[in-house]
Short mmCIF file of C-alpha atoms and ligand atoms in Angstrom, two decimals:
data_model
loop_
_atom_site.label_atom_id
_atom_site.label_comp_id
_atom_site.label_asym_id
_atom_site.label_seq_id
_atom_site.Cartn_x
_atom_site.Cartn_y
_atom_site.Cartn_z
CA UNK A 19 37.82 85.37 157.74
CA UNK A 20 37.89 82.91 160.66
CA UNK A 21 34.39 83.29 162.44
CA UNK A 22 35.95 83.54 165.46
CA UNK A 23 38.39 86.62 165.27
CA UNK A 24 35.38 88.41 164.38
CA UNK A 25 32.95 87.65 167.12
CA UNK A 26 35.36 87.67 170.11
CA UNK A 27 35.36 90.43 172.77
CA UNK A 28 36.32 90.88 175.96
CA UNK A 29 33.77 89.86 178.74
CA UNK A 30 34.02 91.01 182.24
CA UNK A 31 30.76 89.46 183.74
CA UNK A 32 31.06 85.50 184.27
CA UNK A 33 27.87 82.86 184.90
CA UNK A 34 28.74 81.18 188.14
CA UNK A 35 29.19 77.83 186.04
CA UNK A 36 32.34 75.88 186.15
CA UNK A 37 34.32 75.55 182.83
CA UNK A 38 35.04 71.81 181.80
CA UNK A 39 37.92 70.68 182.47
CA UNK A 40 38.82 68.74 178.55
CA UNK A 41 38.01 72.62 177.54
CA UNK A 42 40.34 73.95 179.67
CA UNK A 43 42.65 71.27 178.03
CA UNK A 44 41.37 72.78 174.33
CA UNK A 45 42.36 76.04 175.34
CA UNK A 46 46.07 74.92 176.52
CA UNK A 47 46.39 72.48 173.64
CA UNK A 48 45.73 75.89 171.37
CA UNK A 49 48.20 77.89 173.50
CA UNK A 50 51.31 75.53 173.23
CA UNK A 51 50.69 75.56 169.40
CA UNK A 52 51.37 79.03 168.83
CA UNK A 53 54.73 80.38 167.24
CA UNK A 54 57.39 81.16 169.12
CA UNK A 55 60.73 82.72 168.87
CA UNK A 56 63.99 80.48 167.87
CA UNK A 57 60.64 77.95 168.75
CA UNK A 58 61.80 78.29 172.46
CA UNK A 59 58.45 77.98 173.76
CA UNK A 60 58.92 79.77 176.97
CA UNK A 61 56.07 80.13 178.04
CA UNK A 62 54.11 78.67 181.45
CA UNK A 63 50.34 78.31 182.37
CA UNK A 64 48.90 78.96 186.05
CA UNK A 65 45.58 77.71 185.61
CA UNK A 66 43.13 79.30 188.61
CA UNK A 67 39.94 77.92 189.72
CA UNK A 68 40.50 78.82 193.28
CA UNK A 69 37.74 80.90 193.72
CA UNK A 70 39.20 83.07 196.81
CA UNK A 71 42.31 83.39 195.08
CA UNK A 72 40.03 84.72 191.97
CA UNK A 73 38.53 87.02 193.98
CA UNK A 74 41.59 88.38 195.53
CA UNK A 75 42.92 89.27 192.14
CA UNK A 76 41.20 92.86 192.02
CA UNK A 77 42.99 93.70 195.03
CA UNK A 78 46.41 93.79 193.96
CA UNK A 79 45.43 94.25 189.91
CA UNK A 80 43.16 97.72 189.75
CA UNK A 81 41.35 96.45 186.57
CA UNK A 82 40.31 92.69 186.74
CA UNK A 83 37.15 93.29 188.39
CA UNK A 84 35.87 90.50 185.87
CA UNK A 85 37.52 87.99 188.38
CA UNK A 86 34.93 88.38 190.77
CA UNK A 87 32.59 86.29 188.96
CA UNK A 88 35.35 84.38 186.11
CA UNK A 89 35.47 81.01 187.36
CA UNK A 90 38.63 80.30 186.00
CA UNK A 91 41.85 82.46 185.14
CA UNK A 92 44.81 81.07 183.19
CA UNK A 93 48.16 83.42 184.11
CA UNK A 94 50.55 83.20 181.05
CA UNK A 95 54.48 83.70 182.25
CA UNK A 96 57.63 83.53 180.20
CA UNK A 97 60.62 81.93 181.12
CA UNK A 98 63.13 84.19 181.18
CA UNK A 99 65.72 80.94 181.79
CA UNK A 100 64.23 79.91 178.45
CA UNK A 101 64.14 83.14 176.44
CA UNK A 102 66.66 85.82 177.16
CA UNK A 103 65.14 88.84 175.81
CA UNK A 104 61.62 90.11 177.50
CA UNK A 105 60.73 91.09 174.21
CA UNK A 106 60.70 87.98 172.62
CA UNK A 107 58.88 86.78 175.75
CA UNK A 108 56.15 89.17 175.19
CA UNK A 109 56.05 88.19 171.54
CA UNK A 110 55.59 84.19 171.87
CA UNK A 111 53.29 84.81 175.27
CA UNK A 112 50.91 87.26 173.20
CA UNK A 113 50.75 84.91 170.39
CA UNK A 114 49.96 82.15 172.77
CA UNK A 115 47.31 84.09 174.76
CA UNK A 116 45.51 84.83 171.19
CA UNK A 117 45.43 81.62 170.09
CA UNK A 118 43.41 80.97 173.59
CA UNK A 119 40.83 83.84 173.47
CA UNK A 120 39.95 82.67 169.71
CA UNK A 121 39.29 78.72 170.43
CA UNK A 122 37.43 79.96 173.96
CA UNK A 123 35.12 81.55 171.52
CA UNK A 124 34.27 78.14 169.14
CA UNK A 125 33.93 76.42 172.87
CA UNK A 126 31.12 79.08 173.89
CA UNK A 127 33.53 80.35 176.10
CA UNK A 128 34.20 84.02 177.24
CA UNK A 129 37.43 85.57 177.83
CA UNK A 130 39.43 88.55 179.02
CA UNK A 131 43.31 89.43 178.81
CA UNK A 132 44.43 91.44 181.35
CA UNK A 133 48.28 92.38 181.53
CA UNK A 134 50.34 92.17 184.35
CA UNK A 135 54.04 93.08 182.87
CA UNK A 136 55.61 95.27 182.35
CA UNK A 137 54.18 97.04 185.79
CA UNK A 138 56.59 95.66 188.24
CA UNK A 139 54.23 95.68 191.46
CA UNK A 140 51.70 93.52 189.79
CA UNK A 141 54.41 91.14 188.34
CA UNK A 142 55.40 90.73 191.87
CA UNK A 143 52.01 90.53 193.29
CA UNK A 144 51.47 87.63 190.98
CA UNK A 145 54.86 85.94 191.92
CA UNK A 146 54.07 85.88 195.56
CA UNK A 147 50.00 85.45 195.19
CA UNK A 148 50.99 82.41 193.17
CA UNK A 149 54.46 80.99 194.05
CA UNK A 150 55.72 81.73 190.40
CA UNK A 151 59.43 81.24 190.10
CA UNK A 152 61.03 84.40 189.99
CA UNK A 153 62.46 83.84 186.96
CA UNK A 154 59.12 84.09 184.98
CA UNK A 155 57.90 87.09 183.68
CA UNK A 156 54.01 86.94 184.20
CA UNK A 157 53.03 89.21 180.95
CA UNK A 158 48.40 88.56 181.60
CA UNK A 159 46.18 87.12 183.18
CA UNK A 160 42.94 85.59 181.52
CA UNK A 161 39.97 85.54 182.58
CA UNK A 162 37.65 82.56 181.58
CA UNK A 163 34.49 81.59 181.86
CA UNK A 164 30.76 81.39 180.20
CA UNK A 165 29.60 85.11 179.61
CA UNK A 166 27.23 86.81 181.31
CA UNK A 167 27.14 89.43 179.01
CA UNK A 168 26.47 89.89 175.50
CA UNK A 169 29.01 91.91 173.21
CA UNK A 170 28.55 92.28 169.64
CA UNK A 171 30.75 92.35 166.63
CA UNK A 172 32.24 95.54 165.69
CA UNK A 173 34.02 97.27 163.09
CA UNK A 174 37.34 98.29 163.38
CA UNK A 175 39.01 98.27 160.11
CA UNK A 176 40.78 101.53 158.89
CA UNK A 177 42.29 101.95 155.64
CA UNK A 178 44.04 104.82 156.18
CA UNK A 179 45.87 102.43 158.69
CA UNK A 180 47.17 101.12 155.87
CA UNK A 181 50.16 101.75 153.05
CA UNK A 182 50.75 99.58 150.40
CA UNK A 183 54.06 99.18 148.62
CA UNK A 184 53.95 97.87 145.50
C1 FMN B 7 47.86 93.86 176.26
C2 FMN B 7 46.42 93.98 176.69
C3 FMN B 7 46.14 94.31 178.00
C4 FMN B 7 44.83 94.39 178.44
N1 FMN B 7 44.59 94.61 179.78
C5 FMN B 7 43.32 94.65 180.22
C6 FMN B 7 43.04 94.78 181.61
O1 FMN B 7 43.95 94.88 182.44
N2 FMN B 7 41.76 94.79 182.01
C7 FMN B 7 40.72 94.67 181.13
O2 FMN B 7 39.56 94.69 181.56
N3 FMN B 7 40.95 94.53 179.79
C8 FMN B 7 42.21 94.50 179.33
N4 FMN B 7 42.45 94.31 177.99
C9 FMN B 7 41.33 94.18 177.05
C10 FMN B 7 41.12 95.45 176.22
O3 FMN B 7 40.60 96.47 177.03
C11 FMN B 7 40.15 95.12 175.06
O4 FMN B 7 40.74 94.14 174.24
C12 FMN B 7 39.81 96.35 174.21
O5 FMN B 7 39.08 97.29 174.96
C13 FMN B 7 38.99 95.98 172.96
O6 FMN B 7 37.79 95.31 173.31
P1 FMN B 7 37.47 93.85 172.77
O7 FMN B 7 38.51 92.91 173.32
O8 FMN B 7 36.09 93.52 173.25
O9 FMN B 7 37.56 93.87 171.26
C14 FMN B 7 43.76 94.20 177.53
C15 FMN B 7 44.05 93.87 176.20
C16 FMN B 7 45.36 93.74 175.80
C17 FMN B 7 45.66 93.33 174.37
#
């Protein structure tokens, strides 16, 4: 198994350390290579290193306290001029945001997704907080940043989870 789908979890306390900017780069360069649907690629990244903006996050999005101390947040939207169906939207940005959390982990990175669609108040909090189009559907908001916190590696696998049809 990749090394990396293993060891990642979600961190919610941040070093007060700026993240590099070529690994902010990484991270995006992992993000546009993800699948999409009909290979639209709707998606859009708000990358936030404002840090009152940051902090201002937990005001209008109840559980992003993380963004107090994350030096850097990247907001994944959809285009819905791009992709006509919010599902599908949902779909490529997910796939998108994972391929982000797992190469912040090979860069020593930590990271958080936090959604903001489908809830309607934070989508528009988001809109106006940062000038997104109204056309995009902001589906999360990830925090990133070096941990400040150490998570271990857990064990989630369930086999009665599975069926097998053979
Ligand atoms: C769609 C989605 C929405 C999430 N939203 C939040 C959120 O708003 N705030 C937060 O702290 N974590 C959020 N998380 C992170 C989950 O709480 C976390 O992945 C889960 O508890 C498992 O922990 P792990 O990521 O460390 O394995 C979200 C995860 C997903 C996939």
């Amino acid at each position: 198994m990749i090394e990396a789908i293993k060891k990642r979890r979600s961190i919610r306390s941040y070093q007060n350390k700026p993240v590099e900017p070529e690994k902010i780069n990484e991270l995006l360069q992992a993000a546009m290579l993800a699948p999409s649907a009909m290979n639209l690629m709707p998606w859009h990244f708000t990358v936030v290193t404002n840090r009152e903006k940051l902090t201002q996050i937990p005001t209008y999005h109840p559980y992003t306290n993380m963004m107090k101390t994350a030096p850097c947040a990247i907001i994944v939207s959809g285009d819905r001029a791009i992709t006509k169906k919010d599902a599908f939207i949902y779909c490529d940005c997910s796939a998108a945001i994972m391929n982000i959390l797992l190469s912040a982990v090979d860069l020593d990175l930590g990271t958080c997704w936090c959604a903001i669609a489908p809830d309607e108040s934070r989508m528009s909090a988001f809109r106006s907080a940062f000038d997104l189009p109204e056309a995009w559907l902001p589906v999360a908001v990830v925090a990133v940043g070096y941990a400040a916190e150490q998570k271990g590696m857990k064990d989630t696998f369930k086999p009665e989870r599975i069926t097998y049809c053979e």
